[in-house]
């Protein structure tokens, strides 16, 4: 996915959020703030992008987003349980009406037999609705996995807003 394609996806998210008068918050781990960067690359993004949390360590996930230590210990940082708590935490610690969360194994290291390189967990929280999550498996090197995760996160915002 090219920078232009990511920018076009962010523009769709922006238009959708602006039409509702809503704001977005992000909680990112393996993407290191890339979703926030793509969003804030757009002029005027302060009208629809509220804030971003980059929580790379488990401690940051706990301190900044309220992820429960037991969830991290039992499920791991790369799990749907963790990203659901990350998304809910971002929503609760911001003025946003929708939040997304990403945690994954971008590689080249860090993989286990049960969590291979390319495994990314994503979640979306909308005020008043249940948190939605999924696990995706992306191909390619570190950059490719992260780009695909950014795209999936932005597309997920569009999907949850269409359903809300």
PDB file of C-alpha atoms in Angstrom:
ATOM      1  CA  UNK A   1       0.000   0.000   0.000  1.00  0.00           C
ATOM      2  CA  UNK A   2       1.548   3.296  -1.103  1.00  0.00           C
ATOM      3  CA  UNK A   3       1.669   6.545   0.843  1.00  0.00           C
ATOM      4  CA  UNK A   4      -0.873   7.970  -1.615  1.00  0.00           C
ATOM      5  CA  UNK A   5      -3.269   5.072  -1.012  1.00  0.00           C
ATOM      6  CA  UNK A   6      -2.936   5.463   2.760  1.00  0.00           C
ATOM      7  CA  UNK A   7      -3.567   9.198   2.372  1.00  0.00           C
ATOM      8  CA  UNK A   8      -6.678   8.553   0.303  1.00  0.00           C
ATOM      9  CA  UNK A   9      -7.975   6.171   2.951  1.00  0.00           C
ATOM     10  CA  UNK A  10      -7.317   8.778   5.647  1.00  0.00           C
ATOM     11  CA  UNK A  11      -9.243  11.327   3.566  1.00  0.00           C
ATOM     12  CA  UNK A  12     -12.243   8.972   3.517  1.00  0.00           C
ATOM     13  CA  UNK A  13     -12.005   8.584   7.299  1.00  0.00           C
ATOM     14  CA  UNK A  14     -11.767  12.360   7.657  1.00  0.00           C
ATOM     15  CA  UNK A  15     -14.836  12.981   5.504  1.00  0.00           C
ATOM     16  CA  UNK A  16     -16.847  10.371   7.394  1.00  0.00           C
ATOM     17  CA  UNK A  17     -15.878  11.744  10.794  1.00  0.00           C
ATOM     18  CA  UNK A  18     -16.436  15.355   9.757  1.00  0.00           C
ATOM     19  CA  UNK A  19     -19.921  14.495   8.472  1.00  0.00           C
ATOM     20  CA  UNK A  20     -20.772  13.209  11.951  1.00  0.00           C
ATOM     21  CA  UNK A  21     -18.876  15.856  13.878  1.00  0.00           C
ATOM     22  CA  UNK A  22     -16.867  13.098  15.566  1.00  0.00           C
ATOM     23  CA  UNK A  23     -13.196  12.761  16.457  1.00  0.00           C
ATOM     24  CA  UNK A  24     -10.782   9.813  16.283  1.00  0.00           C
ATOM     25  CA  UNK A  25      -8.204   8.590  18.800  1.00  0.00           C
ATOM     26  CA  UNK A  26      -5.557   5.972  18.051  1.00  0.00           C
ATOM     27  CA  UNK A  27      -3.733   3.476  20.274  1.00  0.00           C
ATOM     28  CA  UNK A  28      -0.780   1.992  18.433  1.00  0.00           C
ATOM     29  CA  UNK A  29       1.943  -0.464  19.253  1.00  0.00           C
ATOM     30  CA  UNK A  30       3.632  -2.142  16.260  1.00  0.00           C
ATOM     31  CA  UNK A  31       2.807   0.761  13.932  1.00  0.00           C
ATOM     32  CA  UNK A  32       4.541   3.255  16.228  1.00  0.00           C
ATOM     33  CA  UNK A  33       2.156   6.135  15.529  1.00  0.00           C
ATOM     34  CA  UNK A  34       1.952   5.609  11.761  1.00  0.00           C
ATOM     35  CA  UNK A  35      -1.854   5.832  11.737  1.00  0.00           C
ATOM     36  CA  UNK A  36      -1.651   9.132  13.622  1.00  0.00           C
ATOM     37  CA  UNK A  37       0.964  10.371  11.156  1.00  0.00           C
ATOM     38  CA  UNK A  38      -1.164   9.472   8.127  1.00  0.00           C
ATOM     39  CA  UNK A  39      -4.142  11.233   9.722  1.00  0.00           C
ATOM     40  CA  UNK A  40      -2.233  14.364  10.687  1.00  0.00           C
ATOM     41  CA  UNK A  41      -0.598  14.591   7.265  1.00  0.00           C
ATOM     42  CA  UNK A  42      -3.964  15.991   6.150  1.00  0.00           C
ATOM     43  CA  UNK A  43      -4.410  19.719   6.605  1.00  0.00           C
ATOM     44  CA  UNK A  44      -7.213  20.504   9.031  1.00  0.00           C
ATOM     45  CA  UNK A  45      -6.987  17.138  10.759  1.00  0.00           C
ATOM     46  CA  UNK A  46      -7.409  18.787  14.163  1.00  0.00           C
ATOM     47  CA  UNK A  47     -11.117  19.016  13.330  1.00  0.00           C
ATOM     48  CA  UNK A  48     -11.445  15.204  13.388  1.00  0.00           C
ATOM     49  CA  UNK A  49      -8.241  13.702  14.873  1.00  0.00           C
ATOM     50  CA  UNK A  50      -8.192  14.102  18.657  1.00  0.00           C
ATOM     51  CA  UNK A  51      -5.067  12.291  19.843  1.00  0.00           C
ATOM     52  CA  UNK A  52      -2.816   9.281  19.465  1.00  0.00           C
ATOM     53  CA  UNK A  53      -1.252   6.973  22.027  1.00  0.00           C
ATOM     54  CA  UNK A  54       1.918   5.105  21.108  1.00  0.00           C
ATOM     55  CA  UNK A  55       2.125   2.322  23.674  1.00  0.00           C
ATOM     56  CA  UNK A  56       4.976   0.113  22.581  1.00  0.00           C
ATOM     57  CA  UNK A  57       5.668  -1.523  25.943  1.00  0.00           C
ATOM     58  CA  UNK A  58       3.301  -3.442  28.183  1.00  0.00           C
ATOM     59  CA  UNK A  59       3.884  -0.835  30.883  1.00  0.00           C
ATOM     60  CA  UNK A  60       2.771   1.936  28.537  1.00  0.00           C
ATOM     61  CA  UNK A  61      -0.345  -0.039  27.618  1.00  0.00           C
ATOM     62  CA  UNK A  62      -1.185  -0.346  31.318  1.00  0.00           C
ATOM     63  CA  UNK A  63      -0.302   3.220  32.358  1.00  0.00           C
ATOM     64  CA  UNK A  64      -1.689   5.146  29.394  1.00  0.00           C
ATOM     65  CA  UNK A  65      -4.641   2.967  28.347  1.00  0.00           C
ATOM     66  CA  UNK A  66      -5.579   0.952  31.425  1.00  0.00           C
ATOM     67  CA  UNK A  67      -4.857  -2.454  29.904  1.00  0.00           C
ATOM     68  CA  UNK A  68      -5.117  -4.976  32.730  1.00  0.00           C
ATOM     69  CA  UNK A  69      -1.831  -6.690  33.707  1.00  0.00           C
ATOM     70  CA  UNK A  70      -3.633 -10.059  33.829  1.00  0.00           C
ATOM     71  CA  UNK A  71      -4.723  -9.737  30.211  1.00  0.00           C
ATOM     72  CA  UNK A  72      -1.163  -9.008  29.143  1.00  0.00           C
ATOM     73  CA  UNK A  73       0.182 -11.895  31.230  1.00  0.00           C
ATOM     74  CA  UNK A  74      -2.411 -14.406  30.054  1.00  0.00           C
ATOM     75  CA  UNK A  75      -3.061 -13.336  26.453  1.00  0.00           C
ATOM     76  CA  UNK A  76       0.034 -11.306  25.580  1.00  0.00           C
ATOM     77  CA  UNK A  77       0.402  -7.870  24.026  1.00  0.00           C
ATOM     78  CA  UNK A  78      -0.504  -9.266  20.616  1.00  0.00           C
ATOM     79  CA  UNK A  79      -4.028 -10.471  21.301  1.00  0.00           C
ATOM     80  CA  UNK A  80      -7.572  -9.371  20.631  1.00  0.00           C
ATOM     81  CA  UNK A  81      -8.170  -9.077  24.378  1.00  0.00           C
ATOM     82  CA  UNK A  82      -5.343  -6.555  24.627  1.00  0.00           C
ATOM     83  CA  UNK A  83      -6.329  -4.457  21.616  1.00  0.00           C
ATOM     84  CA  UNK A  84      -9.950  -4.352  22.791  1.00  0.00           C
ATOM     85  CA  UNK A  85      -8.746  -2.882  26.087  1.00  0.00           C
ATOM     86  CA  UNK A  86      -6.398  -0.526  24.228  1.00  0.00           C
ATOM     87  CA  UNK A  87      -9.255   0.784  22.052  1.00  0.00           C
ATOM     88  CA  UNK A  88     -11.590   1.168  25.030  1.00  0.00           C
ATOM     89  CA  UNK A  89      -8.816   2.909  26.959  1.00  0.00           C
ATOM     90  CA  UNK A  90      -8.116   5.342  24.117  1.00  0.00           C
ATOM     91  CA  UNK A  91     -11.820   6.143  23.888  1.00  0.00           C
ATOM     92  CA  UNK A  92     -12.113   6.643  27.647  1.00  0.00           C
ATOM     93  CA  UNK A  93      -8.987   8.799  27.887  1.00  0.00           C
ATOM     94  CA  UNK A  94      -9.875  11.162  25.054  1.00  0.00           C
ATOM     95  CA  UNK A  95     -12.681  13.309  23.727  1.00  0.00           C
ATOM     96  CA  UNK A  96     -13.011  11.070  20.667  1.00  0.00           C
ATOM     97  CA  UNK A  97     -16.185   9.184  19.745  1.00  0.00           C
ATOM     98  CA  UNK A  98     -14.269   6.441  17.907  1.00  0.00           C
ATOM     99  CA  UNK A  99     -10.906   4.838  18.638  1.00  0.00           C
ATOM    100  CA  UNK A 100      -8.725   2.214  17.023  1.00  0.00           C
ATOM    101  CA  UNK A 101      -5.981   0.019  18.411  1.00  0.00           C
ATOM    102  CA  UNK A 102      -3.186  -2.037  16.820  1.00  0.00           C
ATOM    103  CA  UNK A 103      -0.695  -4.525  18.245  1.00  0.00           C
ATOM    104  CA  UNK A 104       1.255  -7.051  16.240  1.00  0.00           C
ATOM    105  CA  UNK A 105       4.452  -8.817  15.228  1.00  0.00           C
ATOM    106  CA  UNK A 106       5.928  -6.709  12.422  1.00  0.00           C
ATOM    107  CA  UNK A 107       9.210  -8.639  12.356  1.00  0.00           C
ATOM    108  CA  UNK A 108      11.756  -9.607  11.498  1.00  0.00           C
ATOM    109  CA  UNK A 109      12.041 -10.994  15.054  1.00  0.00           C
ATOM    110  CA  UNK A 110       9.648 -11.419  17.946  1.00  0.00           C
ATOM    111  CA  UNK A 111       7.641 -14.281  16.491  1.00  0.00           C
ATOM    112  CA  UNK A 112       6.569 -17.445  18.277  1.00  0.00           C
ATOM    113  CA  UNK A 113       5.000 -20.619  16.864  1.00  0.00           C
ATOM    114  CA  UNK A 114       1.563 -19.285  17.841  1.00  0.00           C
ATOM    115  CA  UNK A 115       2.224 -15.647  16.906  1.00  0.00           C
ATOM    116  CA  UNK A 116       4.116 -15.488  13.599  1.00  0.00           C
ATOM    117  CA  UNK A 117       5.589 -12.445  11.917  1.00  0.00           C
ATOM    118  CA  UNK A 118       2.743 -10.623  10.200  1.00  0.00           C
ATOM    119  CA  UNK A 119       0.132 -11.365  12.866  1.00  0.00           C
ATOM    120  CA  UNK A 120      -1.639  -8.144  13.805  1.00  0.00           C
ATOM    121  CA  UNK A 121      -4.577  -7.682  16.160  1.00  0.00           C
ATOM    122  CA  UNK A 122      -6.843  -4.676  15.608  1.00  0.00           C
ATOM    123  CA  UNK A 123      -9.798  -3.226  17.501  1.00  0.00           C
ATOM    124  CA  UNK A 124     -12.251  -0.371  17.115  1.00  0.00           C
ATOM    125  CA  UNK A 125     -14.373   1.252  19.806  1.00  0.00           C
ATOM    126  CA  UNK A 126     -17.327   3.550  19.137  1.00  0.00           C
ATOM    127  CA  UNK A 127     -19.051   5.410  21.967  1.00  0.00           C
ATOM    128  CA  UNK A 128     -22.077   3.445  23.087  1.00  0.00           C
ATOM    129  CA  UNK A 129     -21.256   0.320  21.033  1.00  0.00           C
ATOM    130  CA  UNK A 130     -19.371  -2.891  21.733  1.00  0.00           C
ATOM    131  CA  UNK A 131     -15.688  -2.997  20.860  1.00  0.00           C
ATOM    132  CA  UNK A 132     -14.995  -4.877  17.613  1.00  0.00           C
ATOM    133  CA  UNK A 133     -11.728  -6.740  17.042  1.00  0.00           C
ATOM    134  CA  UNK A 134     -10.036  -9.049  14.578  1.00  0.00           C
ATOM    135  CA  UNK A 135      -6.717 -10.740  13.899  1.00  0.00           C
ATOM    136  CA  UNK A 136      -5.083 -10.434  10.503  1.00  0.00           C
ATOM    137  CA  UNK A 137      -2.008 -12.093   9.001  1.00  0.00           C
ATOM    138  CA  UNK A 138      -0.041  -9.876   6.645  1.00  0.00           C
ATOM    139  CA  UNK A 139       2.771 -10.846   4.281  1.00  0.00           C
ATOM    140  CA  UNK A 140       6.038  -9.090   3.606  1.00  0.00           C
ATOM    141  CA  UNK A 141       8.821  -7.373   5.486  1.00  0.00           C
ATOM    142  CA  UNK A 142       8.452  -5.101   8.518  1.00  0.00           C
ATOM    143  CA  UNK A 143       7.484  -2.077   6.427  1.00  0.00           C
ATOM    144  CA  UNK A 144       4.907  -4.031   4.410  1.00  0.00           C
ATOM    145  CA  UNK A 145       3.296  -5.523   7.529  1.00  0.00           C
ATOM    146  CA  UNK A 146       3.055  -2.111   9.162  1.00  0.00           C
ATOM    147  CA  UNK A 147       1.630  -0.450   6.035  1.00  0.00           C
ATOM    148  CA  UNK A 148      -1.022  -3.148   5.735  1.00  0.00           C
ATOM    149  CA  UNK A 149      -1.865  -2.755   9.434  1.00  0.00           C
ATOM    150  CA  UNK A 150      -2.320   1.012   9.005  1.00  0.00           C
ATOM    151  CA  UNK A 151      -4.602   0.435   6.029  1.00  0.00           C
ATOM    152  CA  UNK A 152      -6.629  -2.215   7.865  1.00  0.00           C
ATOM    153  CA  UNK A 153      -7.028   0.066  10.882  1.00  0.00           C
ATOM    154  CA  UNK A 154      -8.293   2.974   8.772  1.00  0.00           C
ATOM    155  CA  UNK A 155     -10.610   0.731   6.752  1.00  0.00           C
ATOM    156  CA  UNK A 156     -11.921  -0.651  10.029  1.00  0.00           C
ATOM    157  CA  UNK A 157     -12.872   2.854  11.146  1.00  0.00           C
ATOM    158  CA  UNK A 158     -14.947   3.236   7.992  1.00  0.00           C
ATOM    159  CA  UNK A 159     -16.537  -0.166   8.566  1.00  0.00           C
ATOM    160  CA  UNK A 160     -17.513   0.435  12.205  1.00  0.00           C
ATOM    161  CA  UNK A 161     -18.864   3.893  11.386  1.00  0.00           C
ATOM    162  CA  UNK A 162     -20.973   2.461   8.559  1.00  0.00           C
ATOM    163  CA  UNK A 163     -22.459   0.025  11.073  1.00  0.00           C
ATOM    164  CA  UNK A 164     -22.937   2.583  13.878  1.00  0.00           C
TER     165      UNK A 164
END
